[in-house]
Coordinates of C-alpha atoms in Angstrom, one line a residue:
M1 CA 35.1 3.3 -13.9
P2 CA 35.8 3.8 -9.9
R3 CA 34.3 7.1 -9.4
P4 CA 35.1 9.3 -6.2
H5 CA 31.4 9.3 -4.4
T6 CA 31.0 12.4 -2.7
A7 CA 28.1 12.6 0.6
T8 CA 27.2 16.7 0.1
A9 CA 26.7 17.9 3.8
T10 CA 25.5 20.5 6.3
A11 CA 27.5 22.1 9.0
A12 CA 26.1 19.2 10.9
T13 CA 26.4 17.2 8.1
V14 CA 29.4 14.4 7.7
T15 CA 31.4 14.4 4.2
V16 CA 32.4 11.1 3.4
T17 CA 34.6 10.6 -0.1
T18 CA 35.9 6.5 -1.1
V19 CA 36.1 5.6 -4.1
T20 CA 33.4 2.8 -5.4
D21 CA 33.3 0.8 -8.1
I22 CA 29.9 0.3 -9.1
T23 CA 30.2 -2.3 -12.0
A24 CA 29.5 -5.1 -10.4
A25 CA 27.4 -5.4 -7.8
T26 CA 29.6 -8.1 -5.0
D27 CA 32.5 -5.6 -5.5
F28 CA 33.2 -4.0 -2.1
T29 CA 35.8 -1.4 -1.2
A30 CA 38.4 -3.0 1.0
A31 CA 38.4 0.1 3.2
T32 CA 34.6 -0.1 4.0
V33 CA 34.7 -4.2 4.4
A34 CA 38.1 -3.6 6.8
I35 CA 35.5 -2.1 9.5
P36 CA 35.4 -4.8 13.0
I37 CA 32.4 -4.7 14.5
L38 CA 33.5 -4.1 17.6
S39 CA 37.0 -2.9 19.0
L40 CA 38.6 -5.8 21.1
S41 CA 40.9 -3.7 23.0
H42 CA 39.2 -0.8 25.4
P43 CA 39.4 2.6 25.5
S44 CA 41.7 4.6 27.7
H45 CA 40.0 4.9 31.0
I46 CA 37.6 8.0 30.8
S47 CA 36.0 9.3 34.0
H48 CA 32.5 10.9 33.8
S49 CA 31.7 11.4 37.5
S50 CA 32.6 14.3 39.7
H51 CA 34.0 14.4 43.3
I52 CA 32.6 17.4 44.7
S53 CA 33.6 18.2 48.3
H54 CA 31.6 20.2 50.2
P55 CA 33.7 22.4 53.4
S56 CA 32.5 22.7 56.4
R57 CA 30.3 25.9 56.4
P58 CA 29.1 27.9 59.2
V59 CA 25.7 27.4 60.8
P60 CA 23.9 30.5 59.6
P61 CA 22.8 33.5 62.1
V62 CA 19.3 33.5 63.3
P63 CA 17.4 36.0 61.5
R64 CA 16.8 39.1 64.0
R65 CA 12.7 39.7 64.9
G66 CA 11.2 41.3 62.1
S67 CA 13.9 40.6 59.4
A68 CA 12.5 38.2 56.2
L69 CA 14.7 35.1 55.0
K70 CA 15.8 35.5 51.8
P71 CA 14.6 33.0 49.6
K72 CA 16.6 30.1 48.6
L73 CA 17.9 30.1 44.6
K74 CA 16.3 26.9 42.9
L75 CA 18.8 25.8 40.8
K76 CA 18.1 24.8 37.1
P77 CA 17.7 21.3 36.4
K78 CA 20.4 20.0 33.9
P79 CA 18.8 19.0 30.9
M80 CA 18.8 15.6 29.1
F81 CA 19.4 14.5 25.8
T82 CA 18.8 11.4 24.1
I83 CA 20.0 10.2 20.4
G84 CA 17.9 9.0 17.4
L85 CA 19.7 6.4 14.8
D86 CA 17.6 6.2 11.8
Y87 CA 19.2 4.2 9.1
G88 CA 17.4 4.6 5.7
T89 CA 18.0 3.4 2.0
N90 CA 21.0 5.3 1.3
S91 CA 22.3 6.7 4.4
V92 CA 22.0 6.5 8.5
R93 CA 21.0 10.3 10.3
A94 CA 21.8 11.1 13.8
L95 CA 19.8 13.4 15.4
I96 CA 20.2 14.6 19.1
V97 CA 17.2 16.0 21.1
R98 CA 16.7 17.5 24.1
C99 CA 13.7 15.4 26.5
S100 CA 12.4 18.2 28.3
D101 CA 10.5 19.4 25.2
G102 CA 11.7 17.6 21.8
E103 CA 14.5 20.6 21.0
E104 CA 16.5 19.5 18.2
L105 CA 20.5 20.3 18.8
A106 CA 22.2 19.0 15.9
T107 CA 22.1 16.2 12.9
A108 CA 24.3 14.9 11.1
T109 CA 24.1 12.5 7.8
C110 CA 26.5 10.1 6.8
D111 CA 25.5 8.5 3.1
Y112 CA 26.3 4.7 2.4
P113 CA 29.7 4.7 0.1
T114 CA 29.2 1.4 -1.0
G115 CA 27.4 -0.3 -4.5
S116 CA 24.8 2.8 -5.7
Q117 CA 24.0 4.9 -3.4
G118 CA 24.7 2.6 -0.9
V119 CA 22.4 -0.4 -2.5
L120 CA 24.3 -3.4 -4.4
L121 CA 22.4 -3.9 -7.3
D122 CA 22.8 -6.6 -10.0
P123 CA 22.3 -5.5 -13.5
G124 CA 20.4 -8.7 -14.0
D125 CA 18.1 -9.3 -11.9
H126 CA 16.2 -5.9 -10.8
N127 CA 14.9 -7.9 -7.8
L128 CA 17.9 -8.1 -5.9
A129 CA 19.1 -5.2 -3.4
R130 CA 21.2 -5.6 -0.9
Q131 CA 23.6 -3.7 1.7
H132 CA 27.2 -4.2 3.2
P133 CA 27.0 -4.2 6.9
G134 CA 30.4 -2.5 7.0
D135 CA 28.2 0.6 5.8
H136 CA 26.2 0.8 8.8
L137 CA 29.1 0.3 11.3
L138 CA 30.9 3.5 9.3
G139 CA 28.1 5.3 9.4
L140 CA 27.0 5.1 13.1
E141 CA 30.6 6.4 14.1
K142 CA 30.9 9.2 11.7
S143 CA 27.1 10.4 12.0
V144 CA 27.0 10.0 15.9
R145 CA 30.6 11.7 16.2
A146 CA 29.4 14.7 13.7
A147 CA 26.0 14.7 15.3
L148 CA 28.1 15.3 18.8
A149 CA 30.2 18.0 17.7
A150 CA 27.8 20.1 16.1
A151 CA 25.8 19.9 19.1
K152 CA 28.5 21.2 21.8
K153 CA 28.3 24.6 19.9
H154 CA 24.9 24.9 22.2
R155 CA 25.7 26.6 25.5
D156 CA 23.4 24.1 27.6
F157 CA 24.7 20.3 26.0
D158 CA 27.1 18.0 27.3
P159 CA 28.0 15.1 25.6
R160 CA 27.7 13.6 29.2
R161 CA 24.6 14.7 29.6
V162 CA 23.3 12.3 27.0
A163 CA 21.0 9.4 28.8
A164 CA 20.0 7.4 26.0
I165 CA 20.5 5.5 22.3
G166 CA 17.5 5.2 20.0
V167 CA 18.1 2.7 16.9
D168 CA 15.4 2.8 13.5
T169 CA 16.2 0.7 10.2
T170 CA 14.2 -0.3 7.4
G171 CA 12.9 -3.5 7.1
S172 CA 12.8 -6.4 7.1
S173 CA 16.5 -5.9 6.3
P174 CA 17.9 -9.2 7.9
L175 CA 21.7 -10.0 7.5
P176 CA 23.9 -13.5 8.2
V177 CA 25.7 -13.5 11.3
D178 CA 28.4 -15.9 12.5
S179 CA 28.3 -17.5 16.2
A180 CA 30.3 -14.0 17.3
N181 CA 27.7 -12.3 15.8
T182 CA 29.7 -10.9 13.1
P183 CA 27.9 -10.4 9.7
L184 CA 29.5 -12.9 7.0
A185 CA 29.3 -10.4 4.4
L186 CA 32.8 -8.7 7.5
H187 CA 34.7 -12.4 6.8
P188 CA 37.0 -12.1 4.2
R189 CA 35.9 -15.2 2.1
H190 CA 32.3 -14.3 1.8
R191 CA 32.6 -10.8 1.7
R192 CA 32.2 -10.5 -1.9
H193 CA 28.9 -12.8 -2.0
P194 CA 25.9 -10.9 -2.4
A195 CA 23.7 -13.9 -0.2
A196 CA 26.6 -12.5 2.7
Q197 CA 25.4 -9.0 3.0
C198 CA 22.1 -7.5 4.5
W199 CA 19.2 -8.0 2.5
L200 CA 18.2 -4.9 1.6
W201 CA 13.8 -4.2 2.3
K202 CA 13.1 -3.7 -1.0
D203 CA 15.0 -7.3 -2.3
H204 CA 12.5 -9.0 -4.0
T205 CA 13.9 -11.8 -5.5
A206 CA 12.4 -14.3 -2.7
H207 CA 9.2 -13.9 -4.7
R208 CA 9.0 -17.6 -5.6
E209 CA 9.4 -18.8 -2.2
A210 CA 7.2 -15.9 -1.0
A211 CA 4.2 -17.7 -2.6
L212 CA 5.1 -20.7 -1.4
I213 CA 4.9 -19.9 2.0
T214 CA 1.3 -18.4 1.4
T215 CA 0.2 -21.6 0.1
L216 CA 1.6 -23.8 2.3
A217 CA 0.6 -21.5 5.4
A218 CA -2.8 -21.5 4.4
K219 CA -3.3 -25.0 4.1
H220 CA -1.4 -25.8 7.1
R221 CA -1.3 -23.2 9.3
P222 CA -4.3 -20.2 8.3
R223 CA -3.8 -18.4 11.3
Y224 CA 0.1 -17.6 10.5
L225 CA -1.9 -16.0 7.5
A226 CA -4.7 -14.0 9.0
R227 CA -2.4 -12.0 11.3
C228 CA -0.1 -10.6 8.5
G229 CA -2.8 -10.1 5.8
N230 CA -3.3 -13.5 4.2
T231 CA -0.6 -13.1 2.2
Y232 CA 3.5 -13.3 2.7
S233 CA 5.6 -11.1 1.6
S234 CA 8.9 -11.3 -0.6
E235 CA 10.2 -8.6 1.1
W236 CA 9.9 -9.9 4.5
F237 CA 12.2 -12.3 6.8
W238 CA 11.3 -16.1 6.1
S239 CA 11.1 -15.7 2.2
K240 CA 15.0 -14.3 1.6
I241 CA 16.4 -17.0 4.0
W242 CA 14.7 -19.7 2.7
H243 CA 15.8 -18.1 -0.8
C244 CA 19.3 -17.4 0.3
L245 CA 19.5 -22.1 1.5
N246 CA 17.8 -21.9 -2.1
T247 CA 20.5 -20.2 -4.3
A248 CA 23.4 -19.5 -2.0
P249 CA 23.5 -22.9 0.1
R250 CA 27.2 -22.0 1.2
I251 CA 26.1 -18.9 2.6
Y252 CA 23.4 -20.6 4.4
D253 CA 25.2 -23.1 6.0
A254 CA 27.6 -20.6 7.0
A255 CA 25.4 -18.6 9.1
H256 CA 24.7 -19.4 12.9
S257 CA 21.6 -17.1 12.8
W258 CA 19.9 -13.9 10.8
V259 CA 19.4 -10.9 12.6
E260 CA 17.2 -8.1 11.6
L261 CA 19.3 -5.0 11.1
A262 CA 16.7 -3.1 13.6
D263 CA 17.9 -5.6 16.1
W264 CA 21.6 -6.3 15.0
I265 CA 22.5 -2.0 15.6
P266 CA 21.3 -2.1 18.8
S267 CA 23.5 -5.7 20.0
V268 CA 26.6 -3.7 18.3
L269 CA 25.9 -0.5 20.4
A270 CA 25.4 -3.4 23.4
G271 CA 28.7 -5.2 22.7
I272 CA 27.2 -8.4 22.5
R273 CA 28.7 -11.3 20.9
D274 CA 26.2 -14.5 21.2
P275 CA 23.0 -13.9 18.5
A276 CA 21.1 -15.8 21.4
A277 CA 21.7 -12.9 23.3
I278 CA 20.0 -10.3 21.4
K279 CA 16.8 -8.6 22.4
R280 CA 14.7 -8.5 19.3
G281 CA 11.9 -6.2 18.7
I282 CA 8.2 -7.3 18.4
C283 CA 8.1 -4.9 15.5
C284 CA 10.3 -6.9 13.0
A285 CA 9.3 -10.3 14.7
G286 CA 5.7 -9.7 14.4
H287 CA 5.2 -8.1 11.1
K288 CA 7.6 -9.9 9.0
A289 CA 8.9 -13.1 10.7
L290 CA 5.1 -14.6 11.6
Y291 CA 6.1 -13.8 15.1
A292 CA 3.4 -14.2 18.1
D293 CA 3.0 -15.0 21.3
D294 CA -0.2 -16.9 20.9
W295 CA 1.3 -19.7 18.6
G296 CA 4.6 -19.4 21.3
G297 CA 6.7 -17.1 19.0
L298 CA 8.3 -18.0 15.8
P299 CA 6.4 -20.3 13.4
D300 CA 6.6 -23.9 14.7
K301 CA 9.7 -26.5 13.2
E302 CA 7.0 -28.5 11.7
F303 CA 5.9 -25.8 9.4
L304 CA 9.5 -24.8 8.4
A305 CA 10.0 -28.4 8.2
L306 CA 7.3 -27.8 5.0
L307 CA 8.7 -25.4 3.4
D308 CA 12.1 -27.2 3.5
P309 CA 13.6 -29.4 6.6
R310 CA 17.0 -27.6 6.7
L311 CA 14.9 -24.6 7.6
A312 CA 13.5 -26.2 10.8
P313 CA 16.8 -26.4 12.4
L314 CA 17.8 -22.7 11.9
R315 CA 14.9 -21.9 14.5
D316 CA 16.8 -22.8 17.8
R317 CA 19.4 -20.7 16.8
L318 CA 16.7 -17.4 16.3
Y319 CA 15.1 -16.5 19.2
Q320 CA 12.2 -17.5 21.6
K321 CA 10.9 -14.2 22.5
A322 CA 10.1 -10.4 21.4
R323 CA 10.0 -7.4 23.1
D324 CA 8.2 -4.0 22.9
A325 CA 9.7 -0.5 23.3
T326 CA 9.3 -0.7 27.2
T327 CA 12.4 -3.5 27.2
P328 CA 15.9 -2.1 26.5
A329 CA 17.7 -3.9 24.0
G330 CA 21.2 -3.4 26.2
S331 CA 23.3 -0.7 27.2
L332 CA 26.1 1.1 25.8
C333 CA 29.8 -0.9 26.1
P334 CA 33.1 0.9 26.7
A335 CA 34.3 0.1 23.6
W336 CA 31.6 1.6 21.4
A337 CA 31.7 4.6 24.2
G338 CA 35.2 5.3 23.6
K339 CA 34.4 5.5 19.6
L340 CA 31.4 7.8 19.8
G341 CA 32.3 10.3 22.3
L342 CA 29.9 9.0 24.8
P343 CA 29.3 7.6 28.7
P344 CA 29.1 3.7 28.8
G345 CA 26.0 1.7 30.4
I346 CA 24.1 3.9 29.3
P347 CA 20.7 2.2 27.8
I348 CA 19.8 1.4 24.5
A349 CA 16.3 1.1 23.4
I350 CA 14.7 -1.8 21.5
G351 CA 15.2 -1.6 17.9
E352 CA 12.0 -0.6 15.4
M353 CA 11.2 -0.4 11.7
D354 CA 11.8 3.4 10.7
V355 CA 8.6 4.1 10.2
H356 CA 6.9 2.7 13.5
Y357 CA 9.0 4.7 15.9
G358 CA 8.6 7.5 12.9
A359 CA 4.9 7.3 13.6
I360 CA 5.9 8.0 17.5
G361 CA 7.8 11.1 16.4
S362 CA 5.0 12.3 14.3
G363 CA 2.3 12.0 17.3
I364 CA 0.7 9.6 16.1
A365 CA -2.7 8.3 18.5
E366 CA -5.9 6.5 18.1
G367 CA -7.6 8.1 14.9
T368 CA -4.7 9.1 13.2
L369 CA -3.4 7.4 10.5
V370 CA 0.8 8.3 10.2
K371 CA 2.2 8.4 6.7
V372 CA 5.7 8.5 6.0
I373 CA 6.8 9.2 2.7
G374 CA 10.1 8.6 1.0
T375 CA 11.7 6.0 -1.2
S376 CA 8.4 4.1 -0.2
A377 CA 5.7 5.0 1.9
C378 CA 4.4 3.3 4.9
D379 CA 1.2 4.0 6.9
C380 CA 0.6 3.0 10.6
A381 CA -2.1 3.5 12.7
I382 CA -3.2 2.4 16.3
L383 CA -5.9 0.3 18.4
P384 CA -6.7 0.0 21.8
A385 CA -5.3 -3.2 22.7
Q386 CA -8.3 -4.9 24.0
K387 CA -10.1 -4.2 21.0
T388 CA -10.9 -7.2 19.0
V389 CA -9.7 -6.7 15.0
P390 CA -10.8 -9.6 12.6
P391 CA -8.1 -10.1 10.3
I392 CA -7.4 -7.3 7.4
P393 CA -6.6 -8.7 4.5
G394 CA -3.7 -7.6 2.4
I395 CA -2.0 -5.3 5.2
C396 CA 1.5 -6.0 6.9
G397 CA 0.0 -7.2 9.9
I398 CA -1.6 -6.3 13.1
V399 CA 0.9 -6.7 16.1
P400 CA 0.4 -5.3 19.9
G401 CA 3.3 -3.5 21.4
S402 CA 5.3 -3.0 17.7
I403 CA 4.6 0.6 17.8
L404 CA 3.1 2.2 21.0
P405 CA 3.3 -0.4 23.8
G406 CA -0.3 -1.5 25.1
R407 CA -1.5 -0.6 21.4
L408 CA -2.3 -2.5 18.3
A409 CA -0.1 -1.6 15.4
I410 CA -1.5 -1.6 11.6
E411 CA 1.4 -1.4 9.3
A412 CA 0.5 -0.9 5.1
G413 CA 2.5 0.8 2.5
Q414 CA 3.6 1.5 -0.8
S415 CA 6.5 -0.4 -2.7
A416 CA 7.8 2.9 -4.6
V417 CA 7.2 6.5 -3.9
G418 CA 10.1 8.7 -4.1
D419 CA 12.0 6.2 -6.3
I420 CA 9.8 6.2 -8.7
F421 CA 10.0 9.9 -9.3
K422 CA 14.1 9.3 -8.8
W423 CA 13.5 7.0 -11.5
W424 CA 11.6 9.5 -14.0
V425 CA 14.0 12.2 -13.8
E426 CA 17.2 10.6 -13.3
T427 CA 17.0 7.4 -15.3
I428 CA 14.5 8.1 -18.0
C429 CA 14.6 12.2 -18.6
A430 CA 18.7 11.5 -17.5
R431 CA 18.6 14.7 -15.4
D432 CA 20.1 16.1 -12.2
P433 CA 18.5 16.1 -8.8
A434 CA 17.7 19.6 -9.2
H435 CA 15.6 18.7 -12.2
H436 CA 12.7 17.9 -9.4
R437 CA 11.8 21.2 -8.6
R438 CA 11.9 22.3 -12.1
L439 CA 9.3 19.7 -13.0
A440 CA 7.6 20.2 -10.5
A441 CA 7.3 24.0 -10.5
Q442 CA 5.5 23.0 -14.0
V443 CA 3.1 20.2 -12.8
A444 CA 1.9 22.9 -10.2
A445 CA 0.5 25.3 -13.2
Q446 CA -1.4 21.5 -14.3
K447 CA -4.9 21.3 -14.1
P448 CA -5.7 18.0 -12.3
G449 CA -7.2 15.4 -15.5
R450 CA -5.7 17.8 -18.1
S451 CA -3.1 15.6 -19.4
G452 CA -5.2 12.8 -20.0
L453 CA -2.5 10.7 -18.5
L454 CA -3.3 7.7 -16.1
A455 CA -1.0 5.3 -14.3
L456 CA -0.1 2.7 -12.0
D457 CA 2.4 2.9 -9.1
W458 CA 3.6 -0.5 -9.1
N459 CA 7.6 0.6 -10.5
N460 CA 8.5 -2.0 -7.5
G461 CA 5.7 -4.4 -6.9
N462 CA 2.6 -3.9 -4.7
R463 CA 3.0 -3.9 -1.0
T464 CA -0.9 -3.2 -0.3
I465 CA -3.4 -4.4 -0.2
L466 CA -2.1 -6.9 -3.5
V467 CA 1.1 -8.0 -1.9
D468 CA 2.3 -8.9 -5.3
Q469 CA 5.9 -7.8 -6.1
R470 CA 5.6 -9.2 -9.6
L471 CA 3.3 -6.3 -10.8
T472 CA 4.5 -3.5 -12.4
G473 CA 4.1 -0.3 -13.4
L474 CA 1.5 1.1 -16.4
L475 CA 1.2 4.5 -18.1
L476 CA -1.6 5.4 -20.4
G477 CA -3.1 7.9 -22.6
Q478 CA 0.4 9.3 -24.1
T479 CA 0.2 11.6 -27.2
L480 CA 2.3 12.8 -29.5
H481 CA 1.9 16.1 -27.3
T482 CA 2.6 14.1 -23.7
T483 CA 5.4 16.5 -21.9
P484 CA 7.8 14.9 -19.3
A485 CA 6.1 17.4 -16.6
E486 CA 2.7 15.8 -17.5
I487 CA 3.9 12.0 -17.0
Y488 CA 5.6 13.3 -13.5
R489 CA 2.3 14.5 -12.5
A490 CA 0.4 11.4 -13.9
L491 CA 3.0 9.1 -11.5
I492 CA 2.7 11.4 -8.0
E493 CA -1.2 11.4 -8.9
A494 CA -1.1 7.0 -9.4
T495 CA 1.1 7.0 -5.9
A496 CA -1.8 9.1 -4.1
F497 CA -4.3 6.8 -5.9
G498 CA -2.3 4.0 -4.5
A499 CA -2.5 5.9 -1.0
R500 CA -6.5 6.7 -1.4
V501 CA -6.6 2.5 -1.9
I502 CA -5.2 1.7 1.2
L503 CA -7.2 4.2 2.9
D504 CA -10.7 3.7 1.8
H505 CA -9.1 -0.6 2.5
L506 CA -8.7 0.3 6.5
R507 CA -12.2 2.5 6.6
A508 CA -14.1 -0.2 5.3
H509 CA -12.5 -2.9 7.7
G510 CA -13.2 -0.9 10.8
V511 CA -9.7 1.3 11.2
P512 CA -12.0 5.0 12.1
I513 CA -9.1 7.4 10.6
R514 CA -9.9 11.4 11.4
R515 CA -6.7 13.2 10.3
I516 CA -3.4 11.9 8.3
V517 CA 0.0 13.2 9.3
C518 CA 2.7 12.8 6.8
A519 CA 6.4 12.7 7.5
G520 CA 9.6 11.6 5.6
G521 CA 11.3 13.9 2.9
I522 CA 9.1 14.4 0.1
A523 CA 6.3 15.7 2.4
A524 CA 8.3 18.1 3.9
K525 CA 10.0 19.3 0.9
D526 CA 7.3 19.2 -1.7
P527 CA 4.1 21.3 -1.4
M528 CA 2.8 20.9 -4.7
L529 CA 2.5 16.6 -3.8
M530 CA 0.8 17.9 -0.3
Q531 CA -1.5 19.4 -2.0
I532 CA -1.9 16.7 -4.9
Y533 CA -2.8 14.0 -2.0
A534 CA -5.2 16.3 0.2
D535 CA -7.2 16.3 -3.1
V536 CA -7.0 12.7 -3.8
L537 CA -7.5 11.5 -0.5
G538 CA -10.3 13.8 0.6
L539 CA -8.5 14.8 3.9
P540 CA -6.5 17.7 5.4
M541 CA -2.6 16.4 5.2
H542 CA -0.8 17.6 8.5
L543 CA 3.1 17.8 8.4
A544 CA 5.0 16.6 11.8
A545 CA 7.6 19.2 12.9
S546 CA 10.4 16.9 12.7
T547 CA 12.0 16.8 9.0
Q548 CA 13.6 13.8 11.1
A549 CA 10.4 12.0 13.0
C550 CA 12.4 8.7 12.5
A551 CA 15.1 9.5 14.0
L552 CA 12.8 11.6 16.8
G553 CA 10.6 9.1 17.4
A554 CA 13.5 6.6 18.1
A555 CA 15.3 9.6 20.3
I556 CA 11.5 9.4 22.2
S557 CA 11.9 6.0 22.5
A558 CA 15.4 6.5 24.2
A559 CA 14.1 9.2 26.5
V560 CA 11.2 7.3 28.0
L561 CA 13.7 4.7 29.0
A562 CA 15.8 6.7 30.1
R563 CA 12.8 8.0 32.7
A564 CA 12.9 11.4 31.5
H565 CA 8.8 10.9 30.8
K566 CA 6.5 7.9 32.6
D567 CA 5.6 6.7 29.7
F568 CA 5.1 7.7 25.8
P569 CA 2.3 9.8 25.8
A570 CA 3.6 12.3 27.8
A571 CA 6.9 11.7 26.1
Q572 CA 4.8 12.3 22.6
R573 CA 3.0 15.5 24.7
K574 CA 6.0 17.3 25.3
M575 CA 8.9 16.4 22.7
T576 CA 6.3 15.9 19.3
R577 CA 4.1 18.9 17.6
L578 CA 2.6 19.5 14.3
Q579 CA 3.5 22.3 11.8
K580 CA 1.1 25.1 11.0
T581 CA 0.7 24.2 7.2
V582 CA -2.3 22.1 6.9
Y583 CA -3.1 21.3 3.1
R584 CA -6.9 20.7 2.4
P585 CA -9.0 19.0 -0.1
R586 CA -9.9 21.9 -2.9
P587 CA -13.7 20.5 -3.9
A588 CA -13.0 21.4 -7.9
A589 CA -9.7 19.2 -7.5
R590 CA -11.3 16.3 -5.6
Q591 CA -14.2 16.5 -7.9
T592 CA -12.0 15.7 -10.8
Y593 CA -9.6 13.4 -8.7
D594 CA -12.6 11.6 -7.6
R595 CA -14.1 10.3 -11.7
L596 CA -10.0 9.7 -12.1
Y597 CA -9.7 7.3 -9.0
A598 CA -12.7 5.3 -10.5
L599 CA -10.8 4.7 -13.3
Y600 CA -7.6 3.8 -11.6
R601 CA -9.6 1.3 -9.5
K602 CA -10.4 0.0 -12.9
L603 CA -6.7 -0.7 -14.0
H604 CA -5.6 -1.4 -10.3
D605 CA -8.9 -4.7 -9.8
A606 CA -8.0 -5.7 -13.4
F607 CA -3.9 -5.8 -13.6
G608 CA -4.0 -6.8 -9.8
G609 CA -6.3 -10.0 -10.5
R610 CA -9.0 -8.9 -8.4
D611 CA -11.7 -8.4 -11.2
K612 CA -10.8 -10.6 -14.2
T613 CA -14.1 -9.5 -15.7
A614 CA -13.3 -5.8 -15.3
G615 CA -14.2 -3.8 -18.6
L616 CA -11.2 -1.8 -20.2
A617 CA -12.7 -1.4 -23.0
T618 CA -13.5 2.3 -22.8
L619 CA -10.9 3.6 -20.3
M620 CA -9.0 5.4 -23.2
K621 CA -12.0 7.4 -24.4
D622 CA -13.0 8.1 -20.4
L623 CA -9.6 9.7 -19.7
L624 CA -9.8 11.7 -23.3
A625 CA -13.5 12.9 -21.6
I626 CA -12.2 13.5 -18.5
K627 CA -8.9 15.6 -20.3
E628 CA -11.6 17.4 -22.1
T629 CA -13.7 18.8 -19.3
A630 CA -10.6 19.9 -17.6
A631 CA -9.8 22.1 -20.4

């Protein structure tokens, strides 16, 4: 049955109430579908310039001998502001930031109204996850307008002083568009088709295509694979497009081009009607689409034809060049300036994936690993551009300029973190979201190892280092006395062990990591989880001061583009900071977790296919031994 979907709100948060039928993955509300990309009629002219006349002034008298001139009063410069837009899995948020010091004036969030918490699902295929692009446009307008309304309560804020906009989104989240840059999902004849939607980052329907890309690239273009960790993922650009061609050829043929959400939103704001004119970001291109300047951009037509001859012509309708954040994506067009209440013509920063701008908003620097922990987790590190880095297997690529211009960027991550906890509490335990806090209180009272449980965090596959979305979760060690809170803790520990695998892997391949900075909703709200992570990883866990680090990073990119700061390091020094709270490893817990981690690695390597001779015969008894010593 249709049910009202209401987003809870703070004073600066948009409340959206719509009726959504989620009984079918392809049923959309007419109100959402009817949203146009752009208004073709220009808004009434609004002038934001002021004309000030200066009347003639008398010549000031010459001061008498011995008298002193009064010092002139220095006028305080008017502050500049930027907006960061952060497109997440379930909602979009707008953040308004003062450029001089990173002060966050206002934030507003709009939940996507279509589907199940904004995600279109298929009960018959757990791999499918799509989003309706009309939700992205609805969230854009509502979140920005609400944030501006809240910011106006500050005495020094003036929307005419908003100098630029930055955008981050999930990725790889490509969508098919027509020759006018209109998503096919906004066409009446395609609006109910799943393939016409935005293919969300966690859509894994293309796992077969990903395996074939890996096999063919290993044979014919090994350098393609070396740059992306030796395995191409079902979460990425070409896998999804090829799967569309294989399963929905009518949609594939109707699409003039495909655009990453991180590139499409800036293009909408800029009023770009030709997909060929869209400025594509190196972030999505380099990490997800096998783009590199070394081989002339995207994969060559000969290779694409090896996948399917029908893919090769698409290359000419995509793009030739991808750019870093020193290049603007465009300027705000009059139509969207009128919709949002902002000055037309202000620059729009190049789009990046959420975690990459989140790394900037967390103050990333060489030697720092930034972990953005949310529905999934993503890890980012940077290295000097001149450094020679051998290929690192199992990661999501090494791409120059995809985080900070002039730096190499390394990306890794886990396909599910918060989604696992949500699944356990809200699906299996059938409790409300508030039950997370009740379970967390019980978990905090438990000793490490006391439950006798061990889990694998592969409920949504493994992104790094196995790059296998066909892997599934595992829970080992249950008895008739196992409690929901003990399982909850085991799932948290599993995600921490998965994070340690990534940390050890990066260090083993020469990436220096001296500290970890965490961002994202879970990191900010869950001290129990952060302490477990510190104990498992064996490093202090710092927290980004901003609870909206991704949106802040987008706003910082906009501030640099608006010349509020000379470069990104200067902007980070002024606009980012860390919280005073630091979670430090506890020696006793660390010792227990080292023993549990050794068992986790056995499971990881055995079920992940890395060690086909792994001996698991004693593993259950080993868990019991740890449990007994932890009593």
